[in-house]
Amino acid sequence: MTTKSTKLPGLGTQYDISTRAGRHISVVAHQDGRRFLGFYDPEDPDSCQATVPLDRDEAESLADILAPGENPKLGTCEMEIDLVTVRIPVSGKSPYSDALLGDTRARTRTGASIVAVLRRTGAVPSPTPDFRLEAGDTLVAVGTREGVDELTRIISGT
């Protein structure tokens, strides 16, 4: 089993857990107390299959069930990587307006991860590859400065 934590500037911290059985689970701990559990495809550890949002009370209840009377041991190693978080608008001129998120191949092409999509109707945390982008969406991406700059260029079509 391996555990690591990664700071997400402006958002919080992501804790990744790889179980002895080879499964990948992550917890994104937002600065405002919200938590998102992410469950990943065993064949593709970068492909999130499902997320479960938890408010502070729900997260505390789950922690009590999983480790009664103990403090959870999160983060056995901490990565010191200069990560940035950016918001990337999807304009009507973007080649990915009305396309599936997976069509961007963002992580493969740039190393940056799209961690949420902001839409007029609300935020979509950990969108799946079959999520359809729309003009007016804003992508929240995390990665190195170079990676997110390249992703911005790709999404804008320049």
PDB file of C-alpha atoms in Angstrom:
ATOM      1  CA  MET A   1       0.000   0.000   0.000  1.00  0.00           C
ATOM      2  CA  THR A   2       1.286   3.463  -0.844  1.00  0.00           C
ATOM      3  CA  THR A   3      -0.042   6.843   0.179  1.00  0.00           C
ATOM      4  CA  LYS A   4       0.997  10.282  -1.015  1.00  0.00           C
ATOM      5  CA  SER A   5      -0.253  13.809  -0.649  1.00  0.00           C
ATOM      6  CA  THR A   6      -0.077  16.606  -3.202  1.00  0.00           C
ATOM      7  CA  LYS A   7      -0.854  20.249  -2.493  1.00  0.00           C
ATOM      8  CA  LEU A   8      -3.388  21.784  -4.903  1.00  0.00           C
ATOM      9  CA  PRO A   9      -2.681  25.521  -4.772  1.00  0.00           C
ATOM     10  CA  GLY A  10      -5.830  27.497  -4.117  1.00  0.00           C
ATOM     11  CA  LEU A  11      -7.935  24.338  -3.586  1.00  0.00           C
ATOM     12  CA  GLY A  12      -6.483  22.166  -0.817  1.00  0.00           C
ATOM     13  CA  THR A  13      -4.674  18.816  -0.789  1.00  0.00           C
ATOM     14  CA  GLN A  14      -5.128  15.575  -2.718  1.00  0.00           C
ATOM     15  CA  TYR A  15      -4.372  12.327  -0.896  1.00  0.00           C
ATOM     16  CA  ASP A  16      -3.814   9.290  -3.140  1.00  0.00           C
ATOM     17  CA  ILE A  17      -3.973   5.753  -1.818  1.00  0.00           C
ATOM     18  CA  SER A  18      -2.952   2.684  -3.801  1.00  0.00           C
ATOM     19  CA  THR A  19      -4.193  -0.439  -2.061  1.00  0.00           C
ATOM     20  CA  ARG A  20      -2.317  -3.725  -1.868  1.00  0.00           C
ATOM     21  CA  ALA A  21      -4.905  -5.065  -4.331  1.00  0.00           C
ATOM     22  CA  GLY A  22      -3.844  -2.404  -6.858  1.00  0.00           C
ATOM     23  CA  ARG A  23      -6.835  -0.093  -6.542  1.00  0.00           C
ATOM     24  CA  HIS A  24      -6.390   3.707  -6.612  1.00  0.00           C
ATOM     25  CA  ILE A  25      -8.526   5.916  -4.380  1.00  0.00           C
ATOM     26  CA  SER A  26      -8.082   9.621  -3.789  1.00  0.00           C
ATOM     27  CA  VAL A  27      -9.456  12.163  -1.360  1.00  0.00           C
ATOM     28  CA  VAL A  28      -9.416  15.820  -2.338  1.00  0.00           C
ATOM     29  CA  ALA A  29      -9.585  17.891   0.846  1.00  0.00           C
ATOM     30  CA  HIS A  30     -10.733  21.404  -0.041  1.00  0.00           C
ATOM     31  CA  GLN A  31      -9.695  24.350   2.111  1.00  0.00           C
ATOM     32  CA  ASP A  32     -13.348  25.019   3.007  1.00  0.00           C
ATOM     33  CA  GLY A  33     -13.756  21.561   4.585  1.00  0.00           C
ATOM     34  CA  ARG A  34     -15.446  19.763   1.677  1.00  0.00           C
ATOM     35  CA  ARG A  35     -14.050  16.383   0.630  1.00  0.00           C
ATOM     36  CA  PHE A  36     -14.362  14.411  -2.586  1.00  0.00           C
ATOM     37  CA  LEU A  37     -13.647  10.687  -2.748  1.00  0.00           C
ATOM     38  CA  GLY A  38     -12.419   9.535  -6.156  1.00  0.00           C
ATOM     39  CA  PHE A  39     -12.408   5.930  -7.365  1.00  0.00           C
ATOM     40  CA  TYR A  40     -10.154   5.056 -10.295  1.00  0.00           C
ATOM     41  CA  ASP A  41     -10.176   2.452 -13.061  1.00  0.00           C
ATOM     42  CA  PRO A  42      -7.700  -0.326 -12.163  1.00  0.00           C
ATOM     43  CA  GLU A  43      -6.665  -0.514 -15.836  1.00  0.00           C
ATOM     44  CA  ASP A  44      -6.076   3.262 -16.106  1.00  0.00           C
ATOM     45  CA  PRO A  45      -5.039   4.879 -12.801  1.00  0.00           C
ATOM     46  CA  ASP A  46      -5.589   8.355 -14.293  1.00  0.00           C
ATOM     47  CA  SER A  47      -9.237   7.649 -15.175  1.00  0.00           C
ATOM     48  CA  CYS A  48     -11.629   8.536 -12.380  1.00  0.00           C
ATOM     49  CA  GLN A  49     -14.707   6.265 -12.515  1.00  0.00           C
ATOM     50  CA  ALA A  50     -16.769   7.968  -9.836  1.00  0.00           C
ATOM     51  CA  THR A  51     -16.626  10.680  -7.206  1.00  0.00           C
ATOM     52  CA  VAL A  52     -18.515  11.102  -3.957  1.00  0.00           C
ATOM     53  CA  PRO A  53     -18.744  14.617  -2.497  1.00  0.00           C
ATOM     54  CA  LEU A  54     -18.779  14.804   1.307  1.00  0.00           C
ATOM     55  CA  ASP A  55     -19.410  17.778   3.551  1.00  0.00           C
ATOM     56  CA  ARG A  56     -17.422  18.136   6.783  1.00  0.00           C
ATOM     57  CA  ASP A  57     -19.894  16.120   8.916  1.00  0.00           C
ATOM     58  CA  GLU A  58     -20.127  13.317   6.358  1.00  0.00           C
ATOM     59  CA  ALA A  59     -16.322  13.119   6.101  1.00  0.00           C
ATOM     60  CA  GLU A  60     -15.986  12.931   9.908  1.00  0.00           C
ATOM     61  CA  SER A  61     -18.618  10.176  10.083  1.00  0.00           C
ATOM     62  CA  LEU A  62     -16.853   8.157   7.402  1.00  0.00           C
ATOM     63  CA  ALA A  63     -13.506   8.598   9.169  1.00  0.00           C
ATOM     64  CA  ASP A  64     -15.060   7.351  12.439  1.00  0.00           C
ATOM     65  CA  ILE A  65     -16.408   4.262  10.676  1.00  0.00           C
ATOM     66  CA  LEU A  66     -13.119   3.476   8.943  1.00  0.00           C
ATOM     67  CA  ALA A  67     -10.836   4.109  11.932  1.00  0.00           C
ATOM     68  CA  PRO A  68     -12.853   4.226  15.162  1.00  0.00           C
ATOM     69  CA  GLY A  69     -10.956   5.939  17.934  1.00  0.00           C
ATOM     70  CA  GLU A  70      -7.907   6.605  15.767  1.00  0.00           C
ATOM     71  CA  ASN A  71      -6.656   9.515  13.709  1.00  0.00           C
ATOM     72  CA  PRO A  72      -6.377   8.494  10.043  1.00  0.00           C
ATOM     73  CA  LYS A  73      -2.781   8.235   8.862  1.00  0.00           C
ATOM     74  CA  LEU A  74      -2.801  10.238   5.644  1.00  0.00           C
ATOM     75  CA  GLY A  75       0.214  11.076   3.587  1.00  0.00           C
ATOM     76  CA  THR A  76       3.224   8.850   4.189  1.00  0.00           C
ATOM     77  CA  CYS A  77       5.185  10.937   1.698  1.00  0.00           C
ATOM     78  CA  GLU A  78       4.715  14.482   0.515  1.00  0.00           C
ATOM     79  CA  MET A  79       5.638  15.534  -2.977  1.00  0.00           C
ATOM     80  CA  GLU A  80       7.487  18.796  -3.383  1.00  0.00           C
ATOM     81  CA  ILE A  81       6.371  19.750  -6.882  1.00  0.00           C
ATOM     82  CA  ASP A  82       5.656  23.257  -8.034  1.00  0.00           C
ATOM     83  CA  LEU A  83       2.043  22.874  -9.081  1.00  0.00           C
ATOM     84  CA  VAL A  84      -0.281  25.620 -10.185  1.00  0.00           C
ATOM     85  CA  THR A  85      -4.043  25.751 -10.534  1.00  0.00           C
ATOM     86  CA  VAL A  86      -5.528  27.660 -13.449  1.00  0.00           C
ATOM     87  CA  ARG A  87      -8.962  28.332 -14.888  1.00  0.00           C
ATOM     88  CA  ILE A  88      -9.188  27.827 -18.644  1.00  0.00           C
ATOM     89  CA  PRO A  89     -12.238  29.201 -20.500  1.00  0.00           C
ATOM     90  CA  VAL A  90     -13.812  27.133 -23.267  1.00  0.00           C
ATOM     91  CA  SER A  91     -14.917  29.585 -25.950  1.00  0.00           C
ATOM     92  CA  GLY A  92     -17.213  28.907 -28.873  1.00  0.00           C
ATOM     93  CA  LYS A  93     -14.084  28.962 -31.063  1.00  0.00           C
ATOM     94  CA  SER A  94     -12.381  26.197 -29.073  1.00  0.00           C
ATOM     95  CA  PRO A  95     -11.905  22.947 -30.999  1.00  0.00           C
ATOM     96  CA  TYR A  96     -13.249  21.230 -27.860  1.00  0.00           C
ATOM     97  CA  SER A  97     -16.514  23.154 -27.560  1.00  0.00           C
ATOM     98  CA  ASP A  98     -19.223  20.460 -27.777  1.00  0.00           C
ATOM     99  CA  ALA A  99     -16.593  17.675 -27.556  1.00  0.00           C
ATOM    100  CA  LEU A 100     -15.957  15.026 -24.940  1.00  0.00           C
ATOM    101  CA  LEU A 101     -13.406  15.846 -22.270  1.00  0.00           C
ATOM    102  CA  GLY A 102     -11.531  12.655 -23.155  1.00  0.00           C
ATOM    103  CA  ASP A 103     -11.009  13.998 -26.679  1.00  0.00           C
ATOM    104  CA  THR A 104      -8.637  16.623 -25.248  1.00  0.00           C
ATOM    105  CA  ARG A 105      -6.215  13.918 -24.026  1.00  0.00           C
ATOM    106  CA  ALA A 106      -5.136  16.654 -21.604  1.00  0.00           C
ATOM    107  CA  ARG A 107      -3.150  14.569 -19.155  1.00  0.00           C
ATOM    108  CA  THR A 108      -1.438  12.496 -21.859  1.00  0.00           C
ATOM    109  CA  ARG A 109      -0.501  15.545 -23.939  1.00  0.00           C
ATOM    110  CA  THR A 110       0.453  18.001 -21.179  1.00  0.00           C
ATOM    111  CA  GLY A 111       0.729  16.207 -17.833  1.00  0.00           C
ATOM    112  CA  ALA A 112      -1.912  18.636 -16.477  1.00  0.00           C
ATOM    113  CA  SER A 113      -5.110  17.299 -14.941  1.00  0.00           C
ATOM    114  CA  ILE A 114      -8.567  18.792 -15.389  1.00  0.00           C
ATOM    115  CA  VAL A 115      -9.940  18.491 -11.855  1.00  0.00           C
ATOM    116  CA  ALA A 116     -13.265  20.293 -12.319  1.00  0.00           C
ATOM    117  CA  VAL A 117     -15.474  22.008 -14.875  1.00  0.00           C
ATOM    118  CA  LEU A 118     -17.297  25.159 -13.842  1.00  0.00           C
ATOM    119  CA  ARG A 119     -20.580  25.667 -15.656  1.00  0.00           C
ATOM    120  CA  ARG A 120     -23.355  28.201 -15.213  1.00  0.00           C
ATOM    121  CA  THR A 121     -25.429  25.444 -13.589  1.00  0.00           C
ATOM    122  CA  GLY A 122     -22.699  24.541 -11.084  1.00  0.00           C
ATOM    123  CA  ALA A 123     -19.355  22.853 -10.638  1.00  0.00           C
ATOM    124  CA  VAL A 124     -18.593  19.337 -11.826  1.00  0.00           C
ATOM    125  CA  PRO A 125     -15.702  17.934  -9.756  1.00  0.00           C
ATOM    126  CA  SER A 126     -13.534  15.172 -11.266  1.00  0.00           C
ATOM    127  CA  PRO A 127     -15.326  15.075 -14.635  1.00  0.00           C
ATOM    128  CA  THR A 128     -15.095  11.766 -16.483  1.00  0.00           C
ATOM    129  CA  PRO A 129     -13.748  11.399 -20.041  1.00  0.00           C
ATOM    130  CA  ASP A 130     -17.307  11.160 -21.405  1.00  0.00           C
ATOM    131  CA  PHE A 131     -18.220  14.598 -19.986  1.00  0.00           C
ATOM    132  CA  ARG A 132     -19.282  16.888 -22.864  1.00  0.00           C
ATOM    133  CA  LEU A 133     -17.711  20.344 -22.807  1.00  0.00           C
ATOM    134  CA  GLU A 134     -19.750  23.405 -23.763  1.00  0.00           C
ATOM    135  CA  ALA A 135     -18.863  26.933 -24.818  1.00  0.00           C
ATOM    136  CA  GLY A 136     -18.879  29.026 -21.643  1.00  0.00           C
ATOM    137  CA  ASP A 137     -17.433  26.250 -19.458  1.00  0.00           C
ATOM    138  CA  THR A 138     -14.326  26.959 -17.417  1.00  0.00           C
ATOM    139  CA  LEU A 139     -11.858  24.138 -16.828  1.00  0.00           C
ATOM    140  CA  VAL A 140      -9.997  23.996 -13.525  1.00  0.00           C
ATOM    141  CA  ALA A 141      -6.610  22.417 -14.271  1.00  0.00           C
ATOM    142  CA  VAL A 142      -3.695  21.498 -12.032  1.00  0.00           C
ATOM    143  CA  GLY A 143      -0.171  20.854 -13.228  1.00  0.00           C
ATOM    144  CA  THR A 144       3.204  22.378 -13.793  1.00  0.00           C
ATOM    145  CA  ARG A 145       3.279  25.904 -15.208  1.00  0.00           C
ATOM    146  CA  GLU A 146       4.438  24.500 -18.556  1.00  0.00           C
ATOM    147  CA  GLY A 147       1.715  21.837 -18.589  1.00  0.00           C
ATOM    148  CA  VAL A 148      -1.188  24.170 -17.837  1.00  0.00           C
ATOM    149  CA  ASP A 149       0.128  26.756 -20.323  1.00  0.00           C
ATOM    150  CA  GLU A 150       0.190  24.071 -23.029  1.00  0.00           C
ATOM    151  CA  LEU A 151      -3.300  22.901 -22.030  1.00  0.00           C
ATOM    152  CA  THR A 152      -4.559  26.482 -22.262  1.00  0.00           C
ATOM    153  CA  ARG A 153      -3.121  26.710 -25.782  1.00  0.00           C
ATOM    154  CA  ILE A 154      -4.701  23.393 -26.794  1.00  0.00           C
ATOM    155  CA  ILE A 155      -8.153  24.282 -25.420  1.00  0.00           C
ATOM    156  CA  SER A 156      -8.111  27.721 -27.078  1.00  0.00           C
ATOM    157  CA  GLY A 157      -7.034  26.183 -30.384  1.00  0.00           C
ATOM    158  CA  THR A 158      -4.005  28.434 -30.855  1.00  0.00           C
TER     159      THR A 158
END
